[in-house]
Amino acid sequence: MTFPYNQLFTFTESVFLSMGCPPDDATLATEALLSADLRGIDSHGVARLIGYVRLWEAGRINATPRVGVVYETPSTAVVDGDGGLGLVVAPKAMNIALEKARVAGTGWVSVKNSNHFGIAGYHAMKALAHDMIGMAMTNASPLVAPTYSLDRLLGTNPIAVAIPAGEQPDFVADFATTTAANGKLEIAQRKQLPVPEGWVQNADGSGSTDANAVKNGGALLPLGGETGSHKGYCLGSIVDIFSAVLSGANYGPWVPPFVAFLQPPADPVGQGIGHFFGAMRVDAFRPAAEFKAHMDNWISTFRSAQAVEGKQVIIPGDPERIMSQHRLLEGIPLLDPVIKDLESVGQKFGVKL
Amino acid sequence: MTFPYNQLFTFTESVFLSMGCPPDDATLATEALLSADLRGIDSHGVARLIGYVRLWEAGRINATPRVGVVYETPSTAVVDGDGGLGLVVAPKAMNIALEKARVAGTGWVSVKNSNHFGIAGYHAMKALAHDMIGMAMTNASPLVAPTYSLDRLLGTNPIAVAIPAGEQPDFVADFATTTAANGKLEIAQRKQLPVPEGWVQNADGSGSTDANAVKNGGALLPLGGETGSHKGYCLGSIVDIFSAVLSGANYGPWVPPFVAFLQPPADPVGQGIGHFFGAMRVDAFRPAAEFKAHMDNWISTFRSAQAVEGKQVIIPGDPERIMSQHRLLEGIPLLDPVIKDLESVGQKFGVKL
C-alpha cells in the first residue's frame, strides 16, 4: 500500500507532538525521519516511528531536551543532546557546525547524550545549500564484530559526505561501515532468504549465509569481506571514536540499544549515543564557482565512463535522488507490518493514519 | 639481505642531496620515505627511491620547491607544492594544519602540485605528539575501476587517521580504499601467484585472480567486494575530491603516473597530484586527559575481546608499531631487485650503499 508523503508527514508530526515535542522539534524530527522513506532507505524511516515511541514510553527519550554547546573553540563544539530524539538533536548540532564554518572556514561538532538520528545523509546534505561540504556520522548499538572478534563491539556506524556541484546533481555518499546495513538483513529475515557470504558470522566466528545469524549470537561483519574486513573495522572504529570518545557519549559495547525491550548497559562510560558532524566551506579552499565547475567535470567524467554491459557508472546519491523525486510524486509504499505498527501508534495517541 | 636503518638513512639522504634537495628537505624526505620500511610497508619505502630519481631525471620533480599557502581561512589552507617531492611537501603542509589547529581548534589543508608522499600514516602520526588527531589522504594514478566501470578512474587513494591514547599505544589506521593495495599485487606478480577474488577485474569487467590483470587492461577493485564495492568507490572518490578538487590538483583519470616511462595526460585539469591533511586538537572537544583515559579504555576493551581460536583482536597500528620496533633493532630486509636498483642509483650519484 502506498501513502502520499504529506499524509505520512501530518501523521508523524502529530505523533511527535503527542509525545510532547515542541512544534518546531516535531516538524524537524518528521522531516529528518521521512527523508529516509523518500530516499528509499525504508529501514530507517517511518518504519522506526514505533521504536522511537517505545523508547519514549520507557523514559529513554526526552521530548523536551535543552540541546546546547558545552565546550567549544572557533571551529569545534561538543553538543549535549539532553537525551532528546537524535532526529531533533542532529539538525541542531549540524546547524552549529555550519555556523562555525561560516566564521572559521570549517566546523566540527561531536554530540553526546543523543539517540538515533535517522539517515546520516540527510544531515550531511544540510551543508549543500550553503556551498559547503557536509559530513555526518553516528555510532550505534553493537552488532558488528571487529576482525577476528567473536564479541560484538561496534555498530553499523555510517558515514555520509555531501559535496556540492554546479550544473550536475550534488555528490552524496551515505553508507554503513559494514558489508551490509542491518536493514538489508531484516529484509532477508522477513523474506526467509539466505544472505550473501561476507555479511555475517556465526557465534563461533565461522562465516554464515543465515539471515538470523546475528540473532543467534553471531555478528555483522565490517566492510571489506574476507581479505579486507580490517579496513571496515578501522572505519567503524573511527566513527565510534569521533562520535563518542570526543564528545563523552557511550562507545563500543556500551552504546545503548535502539530497541526498548533491551536494557542499556548498567555501567555506562558516557551519556547516550554519539554523533559527529562536519562542515567545510568550499570557498575556504578556492572560489566556489571554480570548485563547482570542476565537480561538474568530475561527475560527468565518472558518469560517462565505459561500463560493463547493461550497467552505468553511478554517482553516489543518484539512486536516492531519483527515488526521492519518484516517491514525492507517487507516494511511499509501506509493508503491511509497518502499517499495522503505525495504526497501533495512532490508536495510542488518537491520531488517524 | 638486511640493512641497518642508519645505513639506509645515510644513503637515501645522500641521494636526495645529490638530486639538489636542500639539506633540511633531504632529511625530511628520507625520514618520510623510510618510515614505510620501518613499518613494514615495503612497497612504499626505499624500494621506490629509484622511481623518485627517474621522475626527477624526467624533469617532473622540482628538487628546490617553494612550498607555500595560496589561499586560507582560520581553519583551512590550500598549499601549492611547486612540483616538489611529496615527501617534502606533505610534512610542510601537515605542519600548517597543526598550526591552524593550535589557533582554531582544527586545521585542514588541501595540497596541489605535489608528487607521491610515501605512506599516509606517517603524516597523520605527526599530530600525535601535539595531542591532536591527525588525518592524511592522497590521490594517486588511476588503477581502480569504480563499481560497474571498465575504465580506471581512481587511484588506491589511501586514508590515514591517527588518534592519541594515554597509557596505551596510539590508534593508527592507514589503508588503501581498494580491497588490496597495489603493493600486494606487485608481490603476487613477483612470486607468480594468483590473487584472491575481489582484488582485480579483467579488461571486460569480469572477476579475475590473475595478478597481471591490471597490466593487461584490467583494474584494481574498490574496497567492499562483490556486494559492497560501491562503498569503496565512495571512499576513493571522497579522497580524490578532498585532495584535488578542493586544491586545484589533477583528479580522476588526469592524475599523473608515478612511473617516469608513462607520460602525464596531455590535457591536465589541475597541477600535479593532490593531498588532504587534517588536525583536530583533542582538547578542542574535551580535556585531553579525559579523552586519553577513554581512548585507553576503548583500546583495552577491543584488544581483550574474545577472539576466534588462535587469533587476537588487533588495534589499528599494532602490527606496524611492532614491526617498527623490530626493524630499528634488527635492520630492514631488502629484496635482491631492490638492492640492485639502489646500487644503480648510488653509481649514478657516486654514493655507496
XYZ file of C-alpha atoms in Angstrom:
706
model
C 0.000 0.000 0.000
C 1.251 3.464 -0.934
C 0.840 6.657 1.102
C 1.282 10.259 -0.051
C 4.290 11.953 1.591
C 2.078 14.693 3.044
C -0.198 12.170 4.729
C 2.730 10.420 6.424
C 4.174 13.828 7.334
C 0.995 15.001 9.085
C 0.625 11.681 10.893
C 4.244 11.500 12.063
C 4.277 15.123 13.156
C 1.100 14.522 15.201
C 2.726 11.540 16.903
C 5.795 13.569 17.873
C 3.523 16.362 19.122
C 1.566 13.814 21.170
C 4.833 12.668 22.726
C 5.222 16.236 23.952
C 7.745 17.543 21.409
C 7.531 21.313 20.866
C 6.019 22.098 17.425
C 9.320 23.147 15.801
C 11.019 19.999 17.061
C 8.151 17.809 15.837
C 8.496 19.298 12.346
C 12.278 18.936 12.406
C 12.069 15.285 13.521
C 9.401 14.426 10.953
C 11.358 15.876 8.048
C 14.509 14.038 9.138
C 12.723 10.711 9.671
C 10.743 10.773 6.395
C 13.802 11.742 4.343
C 14.729 8.065 4.689
C 11.439 6.914 3.169
C 11.759 9.426 0.331
C 15.305 8.306 -0.446
C 14.379 4.605 -0.380
C 16.146 3.716 2.905
C 12.924 2.113 4.150
C 14.534 0.528 7.220
C 15.367 3.958 8.731
C 12.127 5.831 8.005
C 8.595 5.782 9.335
C 9.002 2.047 9.980
C 11.066 3.093 13.012
C 8.475 5.509 14.415
C 7.120 2.845 16.775
C 10.660 2.230 18.008
C 11.086 5.894 18.973
C 7.672 5.848 20.689
C 8.585 2.768 22.724
C 11.891 4.318 23.810
C 9.982 7.429 24.885
C 7.484 5.274 26.809
C 10.417 3.570 28.535
C 11.634 7.000 29.662
C 14.707 6.774 27.435
C 13.886 9.731 25.160
C 13.402 13.275 26.442
C 10.705 15.005 24.332
C 11.710 18.490 25.519
C 15.529 18.458 25.506
C 17.635 21.555 26.048
C 20.198 20.966 23.317
C 23.278 23.098 23.866
C 27.002 23.616 23.413
C 29.043 22.521 26.445
C 32.588 23.040 25.078
C 33.915 24.938 22.045
C 36.701 26.571 20.030
C 36.394 28.698 16.861
C 35.998 25.586 14.662
C 34.689 22.940 17.107
C 31.948 22.255 19.620
C 30.639 19.488 21.811
C 26.849 19.422 21.991
C 24.858 17.801 24.802
C 21.640 16.381 23.312
C 19.984 16.150 26.756
C 18.579 12.720 25.907
C 16.473 14.098 23.044
C 15.454 12.448 19.798
C 18.505 12.203 17.546
C 16.154 13.445 14.828
C 15.993 16.768 16.714
C 19.473 16.885 18.250
C 21.296 16.176 14.975
C 19.844 19.041 12.880
C 20.612 21.459 15.733
C 24.183 20.183 16.031
C 24.645 20.333 12.252
C 23.492 23.964 12.321
C 26.216 24.731 14.846
C 28.783 23.125 12.507
C 27.504 25.305 9.621
C 27.672 28.424 11.806
C 31.256 27.642 12.868
C 32.222 27.066 9.223
C 30.816 30.438 8.217
C 33.320 32.140 10.553
C 36.309 29.759 10.754
C 36.134 28.057 7.343
C 35.166 24.698 8.823
C 33.002 23.498 11.733
C 33.201 20.171 13.619
C 30.672 19.111 16.209
C 30.748 15.989 18.350
C 27.495 15.126 20.135
C 26.791 13.174 23.327
C 23.599 12.201 25.118
C 21.599 11.666 21.920
C 19.543 8.908 20.313
C 19.275 7.505 16.764
C 19.219 10.284 14.174
C 17.691 8.583 11.104
C 19.857 8.568 7.980
C 23.276 10.217 8.073
C 22.893 11.541 4.524
C 20.018 13.861 5.479
C 22.190 15.727 7.976
C 25.250 15.910 5.710
C 23.097 17.327 2.882
C 22.153 20.341 5.036
C 25.528 21.817 4.060
C 24.833 21.808 0.317
C 22.614 24.899 0.162
C 25.429 26.881 1.796
C 28.076 25.771 -0.729
C 29.643 23.667 1.965
C 30.749 20.054 2.125
C 28.743 18.278 4.841
C 29.694 15.235 6.885
C 27.674 13.182 9.351
C 28.378 10.001 11.244
C 26.964 8.231 14.277
C 27.711 5.257 16.425
C 25.011 2.672 17.083
C 24.276 -0.365 19.229
C 26.910 -3.110 18.960
C 26.060 -5.685 16.272
C 29.398 -5.829 14.465
C 32.409 -7.995 15.306
C 35.826 -6.440 14.604
C 38.174 -8.621 12.534
C 38.908 -11.905 14.440
C 36.457 -10.960 17.245
C 33.599 -13.113 18.496
C 32.267 -10.219 20.567
C 30.086 -7.511 19.014
C 31.778 -4.215 19.746
C 30.720 -1.777 17.021
C 27.511 -0.550 15.428
C 26.910 -0.287 11.701
C 28.389 3.224 12.216
C 27.503 5.023 8.959
C 29.445 7.822 7.262
C 27.810 10.400 4.990
C 29.626 13.005 2.892
C 27.713 15.504 0.734
C 29.622 17.622 -1.795
C 28.047 20.453 -3.792
C 28.272 20.538 -7.599
C 27.218 23.219 -10.103
C 25.035 22.085 -13.005
C 25.271 18.432 -12.014
C 23.291 16.982 -9.084
C 25.298 17.019 -5.852
C 27.533 14.113 -4.758
C 26.008 12.364 -1.705
C 27.690 9.277 -0.263
C 25.960 7.619 2.712
C 26.942 4.119 3.782
C 27.227 1.815 6.765
C 30.799 0.731 7.536
C 29.644 -2.899 7.419
C 29.319 -5.045 4.303
C 25.549 -4.741 4.604
C 23.366 -2.411 6.634
C 21.231 -4.078 9.297
C 18.107 -3.077 7.341
C 19.130 -5.370 4.469
C 19.466 -8.236 6.924
C 15.972 -7.549 8.279
C 14.573 -7.712 4.733
C 16.209 -11.130 4.182
C 14.826 -12.334 7.535
C 11.324 -11.218 6.582
C 11.579 -12.957 3.195
C 13.284 -16.019 4.765
C 16.152 -15.801 2.290
C 19.852 -16.528 2.854
C 22.284 -13.596 2.715
C 25.464 -13.362 0.599
C 28.751 -14.545 2.083
C 30.670 -11.868 3.918
C 27.651 -10.223 5.556
C 27.514 -12.139 8.858
C 29.335 -14.664 11.020
C 28.053 -17.317 13.429
C 28.582 -17.219 17.197
C 31.808 -19.232 16.768
C 33.185 -16.771 14.209
C 32.614 -19.029 11.185
C 31.182 -17.497 8.008
C 27.427 -17.791 7.513
C 24.682 -17.085 4.991
C 21.940 -17.342 7.650
C 19.976 -14.084 7.894
C 19.241 -14.943 11.536
C 22.908 -15.449 12.486
C 23.108 -12.127 14.368
C 20.008 -13.021 16.410
C 21.664 -16.326 17.341
C 24.805 -14.832 18.855
C 26.611 -14.104 15.607
C 27.568 -10.687 14.247
C 27.505 -8.393 11.248
C 30.889 -8.098 9.523
C 32.881 -4.947 8.809
C 33.078 -3.685 5.224
C 35.756 -5.395 3.164
C 34.976 -9.109 3.209
C 37.427 -11.877 3.895
C 40.618 -10.096 2.821
C 39.655 -6.556 3.787
C 37.449 -6.528 6.885
C 40.235 -4.868 8.886
C 39.587 -1.729 6.799
C 35.872 -1.683 7.605
C 36.831 -2.285 11.239
C 39.118 0.786 11.062
C 36.328 2.901 9.569
C 33.731 1.796 12.116
C 36.214 2.466 14.928
C 36.976 5.976 13.674
C 33.242 6.754 13.574
C 32.851 5.416 17.129
C 35.775 7.467 18.475
C 34.863 10.726 16.696
C 31.202 10.358 17.777
C 31.644 9.234 21.347
C 35.192 9.428 22.733
C 35.496 13.065 21.557
C 32.085 14.007 22.977
C 31.650 11.886 26.095
C 28.949 9.558 24.773
C 28.931 5.777 25.153
C 31.203 3.851 22.790
C 31.853 0.273 21.709
C 29.832 -2.311 23.658
C 28.323 0.399 25.909
C 26.209 2.063 23.197
C 22.567 1.712 24.341
C 20.288 -0.393 22.120
C 17.616 1.205 19.928
C 15.004 -1.329 20.959
C 13.163 -0.631 24.213
C 12.986 -4.312 25.234
C 16.776 -4.419 25.670
C 18.161 -2.521 28.639
C 21.139 -0.162 28.240
C 24.357 -1.445 29.852
C 24.317 -0.910 33.620
C 27.840 0.565 33.665
C 27.785 3.366 31.043
C 31.068 5.021 30.077
C 29.308 8.150 28.798
C 25.896 9.633 28.029
C 23.558 8.293 25.316
C 24.824 7.641 21.818
C 27.197 9.925 19.913
C 27.279 11.663 16.547
C 29.892 13.665 14.647
C 29.185 16.425 12.121
C 31.447 18.416 9.834
C 31.005 21.372 7.518
C 33.687 22.805 5.222
C 33.029 25.966 3.233
C 34.091 25.217 -0.328
C 35.354 28.802 -0.643
C 37.598 28.228 2.362
C 39.782 26.420 -0.212
C 39.136 28.066 -3.599
C 36.435 30.248 -5.189
C 33.140 28.312 -5.062
C 32.397 28.706 -8.776
C 35.790 27.204 -9.664
C 35.233 24.283 -7.286
C 31.771 23.567 -8.627
C 32.877 23.696 -12.257
C 35.500 21.042 -11.501
C 32.963 18.953 -9.535
C 30.731 19.051 -12.623
C 33.651 17.817 -14.702
C 34.460 15.114 -12.118
C 30.852 13.914 -12.062
C 30.304 13.893 -15.831
C 33.639 12.120 -16.378
C 32.738 9.335 -13.963
C 29.131 9.046 -15.124
C 30.180 8.691 -18.767
C 32.851 6.038 -18.129
C 32.706 2.886 -20.234
C 30.666 0.362 -18.206
C 30.051 -3.381 -18.081
C 27.258 -4.368 -20.433
C 23.822 -3.275 -19.318
C 25.163 -1.111 -16.471
C 26.146 2.503 -15.942
C 28.627 4.054 -13.539
C 26.531 5.634 -10.789
C 27.439 8.840 -8.953
C 26.908 8.472 -5.181
C 23.455 9.878 -4.413
C 21.978 9.212 -7.884
C 19.628 6.348 -6.905
C 18.381 8.086 -3.755
C 17.731 11.372 -5.602
C 15.764 9.614 -8.327
C 13.816 7.602 -5.738
C 13.044 10.789 -3.835
C 11.628 12.540 -6.923
C 9.544 9.469 -7.695
C 8.153 8.985 -4.188
C 7.275 12.662 -3.760
C 5.014 12.261 -6.802
C 3.854 8.659 -6.477
C 3.788 8.181 -2.722
C 5.698 5.961 -0.302
C 4.979 2.209 -0.278
C 4.739 0.641 3.187
C 4.727 -3.058 4.087
C 1.729 -4.452 5.976
C 3.577 -4.955 9.304
C 4.716 -1.321 9.147
C 1.165 -0.096 8.535
C -0.049 -2.173 11.492
C 2.652 -0.657 13.710
C 1.668 2.854 12.627
C -2.010 2.153 13.272
C -1.231 0.941 16.788
C 0.852 4.074 17.404
C -2.027 6.181 16.045
C -4.507 4.484 18.362
C -2.292 5.133 21.366
C -2.384 8.876 20.703
C -5.792 9.166 18.995
C -4.178 10.114 15.701
C -5.527 8.722 12.403
C -3.065 7.475 9.762
C 69.788 -9.171 2.889
C 69.202 -6.884 5.873
C 70.431 -3.291 6.236
C 70.647 -1.189 9.401
C 68.172 1.726 9.385
C 71.018 4.243 9.786
C 72.829 2.914 6.737
C 69.743 3.244 4.543
C 69.102 6.675 6.038
C 72.581 7.989 5.161
C 72.400 6.516 1.678
C 68.912 7.864 0.900
C 69.701 11.298 2.288
C 72.834 11.447 0.105
C 70.751 10.575 -2.967
C 68.255 13.353 -2.243
C 71.144 15.773 -1.649
C 72.666 14.717 -4.971
C 69.352 15.498 -6.667
C 69.791 19.040 -5.385
C 67.429 18.956 -2.394
C 68.359 21.453 0.344
C 69.761 19.589 3.418
C 66.624 20.064 5.564
C 64.413 18.811 2.755
C 66.660 15.789 2.150
C 66.380 14.830 5.824
C 62.605 15.368 5.818
C 62.140 13.249 2.681
C 64.388 10.462 3.956
C 62.562 10.169 7.262
C 59.169 10.087 5.495
C 60.288 7.533 2.897
C 61.991 5.145 5.337
C 59.050 5.230 7.764
C 57.406 2.858 5.272
C 60.280 0.353 5.524
C 60.274 0.566 9.315
C 56.511 -0.024 9.463
C 56.666 -2.979 7.059
C 55.006 -1.255 4.076
C 57.908 -2.353 1.879
C 56.229 -1.312 -1.384
C 56.250 2.373 -0.379
C 59.715 2.696 1.116
C 63.262 2.750 -0.193
C 62.165 0.394 -2.986
C 60.591 3.482 -4.569
C 63.714 5.657 -4.344
C 64.673 4.827 -7.938
C 61.175 5.873 -9.025
C 61.583 9.325 -7.481
C 65.037 9.658 -9.098
C 63.658 8.770 -12.532
C 60.834 11.298 -12.197
C 63.424 13.932 -11.226
C 65.564 12.971 -14.263
C 62.458 13.357 -16.442
C 62.046 16.891 -15.097
C 58.858 16.004 -13.282
C 60.092 16.657 -9.726
C 61.381 20.024 -8.563
C 64.211 19.456 -6.036
C 64.026 23.045 -4.748
C 60.301 23.802 -4.460
C 58.922 26.927 -2.819
C 56.099 25.320 -0.863
C 53.559 27.905 0.241
C 49.995 28.776 1.192
C 47.996 30.244 -1.712
C 44.550 30.522 -0.052
C 43.418 30.348 3.588
C 40.874 30.898 6.364
C 41.389 30.494 10.143
C 40.973 26.681 9.905
C 41.894 25.921 6.261
C 44.622 26.413 3.677
C 45.485 25.409 0.144
C 49.178 24.692 -0.306
C 50.993 24.790 -3.648
C 53.722 22.128 -3.606
C 55.561 23.756 -6.551
C 56.152 20.342 -8.112
C 58.298 19.173 -5.186
C 58.718 15.695 -3.746
C 55.517 14.743 -1.923
C 57.886 13.506 0.796
C 58.851 17.164 1.383
C 55.590 18.923 0.507
C 53.424 16.728 2.757
C 55.291 17.298 6.069
C 55.246 21.061 5.390
C 51.513 21.007 4.628
C 50.808 18.880 7.708
C 52.702 21.439 9.807
C 50.375 24.138 8.523
C 47.366 22.002 9.542
C 48.850 21.601 13.044
C 49.493 25.354 13.270
C 45.898 26.151 12.243
C 44.577 23.661 14.805
C 46.579 25.298 17.560
C 44.644 28.541 16.985
C 41.254 27.484 15.573
C 40.811 24.033 17.171
C 41.185 22.213 13.846
C 43.265 22.677 10.674
C 42.524 21.360 7.165
C 44.964 21.651 4.291
C 44.397 20.629 0.691
C 47.527 20.412 -1.471
C 48.057 20.768 -5.230
C 51.104 20.485 -7.449
C 52.700 17.691 -5.435
C 54.024 14.182 -6.037
C 53.745 10.876 -4.179
C 54.185 11.359 -0.433
C 55.099 7.840 0.793
C 52.755 6.343 3.385
C 49.755 8.344 4.590
C 50.130 7.066 8.163
C 53.483 8.819 8.643
C 51.946 12.235 8.013
C 48.832 11.597 10.122
C 51.021 10.475 13.053
C 52.726 13.897 13.168
C 49.658 15.104 15.089
C 50.064 12.645 17.961
C 52.863 14.423 19.841
C 50.645 17.512 19.989
C 47.640 15.657 21.481
C 45.868 16.056 18.178
C 44.059 13.640 15.887
C 45.852 13.569 12.522
C 44.451 12.729 9.105
C 46.179 12.290 5.760
C 44.967 11.197 2.351
C 46.203 11.444 -1.213
C 45.014 10.685 -4.685
C 47.169 8.581 -6.991
C 47.409 7.483 -10.604
C 44.248 5.764 -11.907
C 44.373 1.970 -11.475
C 40.937 1.428 -9.917
C 37.608 0.923 -11.712
C 34.546 2.370 -9.932
C 31.660 -0.086 -9.497
C 30.415 -1.221 -12.977
C 33.201 0.720 -14.750
C 35.636 -0.724 -17.273
C 37.681 2.484 -17.178
C 40.269 3.115 -14.464
C 39.336 6.414 -12.853
C 40.680 6.350 -9.289
C 43.942 5.637 -7.527
C 44.312 3.394 -4.498
C 43.644 6.668 -2.591
C 44.623 5.839 0.992
C 43.187 7.297 4.196
C 45.137 7.511 7.452
C 43.755 8.552 10.833
C 45.982 8.715 13.936
C 44.366 9.140 17.359
C 46.354 9.729 20.563
C 45.874 7.477 23.597
C 47.259 7.735 27.153
C 48.956 4.638 28.566
C 48.045 2.529 25.536
C 49.894 2.837 22.211
C 48.172 5.280 19.842
C 45.465 4.201 17.358
C 46.822 4.466 13.776
C 44.651 3.375 10.845
C 46.222 3.603 7.367
C 44.622 1.825 4.445
C 44.080 1.991 0.699
C 40.432 2.375 -0.319
C 40.802 -0.679 -2.568
C 40.442 -4.310 -1.496
C 44.202 -4.665 -1.833
C 46.955 -2.092 -2.129
C 48.903 -2.142 -5.401
C 51.995 -3.234 -3.469
C 50.330 -6.550 -2.578
C 49.587 -7.124 -6.250
C 53.233 -6.481 -7.122
C 54.303 -9.081 -4.570
C 51.950 -11.678 -6.126
C 53.315 -10.802 -9.594
C 56.870 -11.256 -8.418
C 56.024 -14.618 -6.841
C 53.867 -15.611 -9.846
C 50.925 -16.389 -7.559
C 47.201 -15.844 -8.177
C 45.420 -13.211 -6.071
C 42.206 -13.698 -4.044
C 38.851 -12.999 -5.698
C 37.669 -9.410 -5.338
C 41.089 -7.803 -5.794
C 41.079 -7.214 -9.586
C 38.939 -7.415 -12.707
C 39.817 -8.192 -16.340
C 39.596 -5.668 -19.178
C 35.992 -6.787 -19.857
C 34.966 -6.232 -16.241
C 34.852 -9.919 -15.305
C 36.322 -11.024 -11.985
C 39.880 -12.350 -12.061
C 42.533 -13.935 -9.862
C 45.337 -13.046 -12.293
C 47.938 -10.841 -10.589
C 48.753 -9.373 -14.022
C 45.149 -8.407 -14.823
C 45.782 -4.694 -14.204
C 48.767 -4.728 -16.578
C 46.547 -6.309 -19.237
C 43.884 -3.612 -19.268
C 42.032 -4.694 -16.135
C 41.718 -2.765 -12.911
C 42.027 -2.895 -9.149
C 38.659 -3.044 -7.357
C 37.311 -0.695 -4.693
C 37.118 -1.931 -1.091
C 33.984 -3.953 -0.358
C 33.987 -6.887 -2.752
C 31.084 -8.071 -4.830
C 28.263 -6.717 -2.673
C 29.983 -3.637 -1.280
C 32.388 -2.148 -3.839
C 30.165 0.933 -4.171
C 31.292 1.856 -0.635
C 34.984 1.645 -1.508
C 34.180 3.634 -4.656
C 32.574 6.324 -2.433
C 35.630 6.422 -0.158
C 38.112 6.628 -3.037
C 36.031 9.396 -4.624
C 35.923 11.424 -1.403
C 39.720 11.181 -1.126
C 40.084 12.283 -4.759
C 37.754 15.280 -4.326
C 39.193 16.455 -0.972
C 42.759 16.089 -2.300
C 42.357 17.551 -5.766
C 39.034 19.288 -6.473
C 39.400 21.370 -3.290
C 43.023 22.277 -4.053
C 43.239 22.524 -7.844
C 45.302 19.368 -8.435
C 44.576 16.734 -11.082
C 41.794 14.293 -10.264
C 40.323 11.052 -11.596
C 41.921 9.887 -14.860
C 44.111 13.019 -15.059
C 46.314 12.159 -12.053
C 49.877 11.866 -13.429
C 51.518 8.416 -13.174
C 54.304 7.734 -10.666
C 56.409 5.890 -13.234
C 58.592 8.058 -15.479
C 58.088 5.873 -18.571
C 54.391 6.833 -18.699
C 53.650 10.401 -19.753
C 51.191 12.539 -17.740
C 47.894 13.250 -19.565
C 48.316 15.973 -22.211
C 45.198 17.865 -21.041
C 45.637 18.323 -17.279
C 42.694 19.670 -15.250
C 44.951 20.875 -12.437
C 48.531 20.813 -11.170
C 50.337 17.645 -10.050
C 48.718 15.245 -7.621
C 46.719 16.270 -4.545
C 46.760 15.517 -0.835
C 44.493 16.392 2.086
C 45.561 16.772 5.709
C 43.608 17.344 8.899
C 44.469 18.046 12.507
C 41.993 18.246 15.394
C 43.132 19.271 18.840
C 41.678 16.720 21.245
C 41.162 19.488 23.797
C 39.067 21.387 21.273
C 36.378 18.855 22.308
C 37.111 17.878 25.913
C 40.077 17.992 28.311
C 42.905 15.940 26.780
C 43.440 13.783 29.885
C 39.750 12.785 29.877
C 39.858 11.929 26.170
C 43.013 9.856 26.529
C 41.689 7.930 29.529
C 38.629 6.934 27.481
C 40.822 6.040 24.470
C 42.799 3.753 26.777
C 39.536 2.114 27.847
C 38.390 1.836 24.209
C 41.669 0.222 23.177
C 41.929 -2.223 26.071
C 38.258 -3.241 25.633
C 38.746 -4.029 21.956
C 42.113 -5.713 22.422
C 40.762 -8.028 25.116
C 37.657 -9.090 23.162
C 37.007 -12.821 22.831
C 38.624 -13.876 19.538
C 38.431 -16.779 17.072
C 40.807 -19.540 18.080
C 44.474 -18.735 17.627
C 43.814 -15.056 16.846
C 43.622 -11.788 18.760
C 41.687 -8.608 18.025
C 44.258 -6.152 16.719
C 44.162 -2.401 17.349
C 44.881 -0.440 14.134
C 48.596 0.385 14.150
C 49.657 -2.568 16.343
C 51.429 -4.632 13.630
C 53.233 -1.611 12.160
C 54.396 -0.399 15.588
C 55.768 -3.822 16.491
C 57.437 -4.149 13.081
C 58.995 -0.719 13.512
C 60.495 -1.594 16.900
C 61.837 -4.829 15.443
C 63.372 -3.312 12.321
C 65.014 -0.439 14.198
C 66.911 -3.107 16.166
C 67.337 -5.868 13.614
C 67.559 -3.916 10.371
C 65.431 -3.700 7.241
C 65.359 -6.667 4.852
C 65.528 -5.749 1.144
C 64.869 -7.998 -1.846
C 67.652 -8.514 -4.410
C 65.975 -6.451 -7.169
C 65.583 -3.552 -4.724
C 69.274 -3.740 -3.733
C 70.255 -3.729 -7.441
C 68.092 -0.645 -8.031
C 69.687 1.130 -5.082
C 73.188 0.247 -6.279
C 72.426 1.666 -9.724
C 71.090 4.862 -8.113
C 74.234 5.012 -5.954
C 76.504 4.640 -9.009
C 74.685 7.463 -10.787
C 75.490 9.855 -7.953
C 78.759 8.327 -6.688
C 77.123 7.326 -3.392
C 77.914 3.970 -1.768
C 75.050 1.879 -0.309
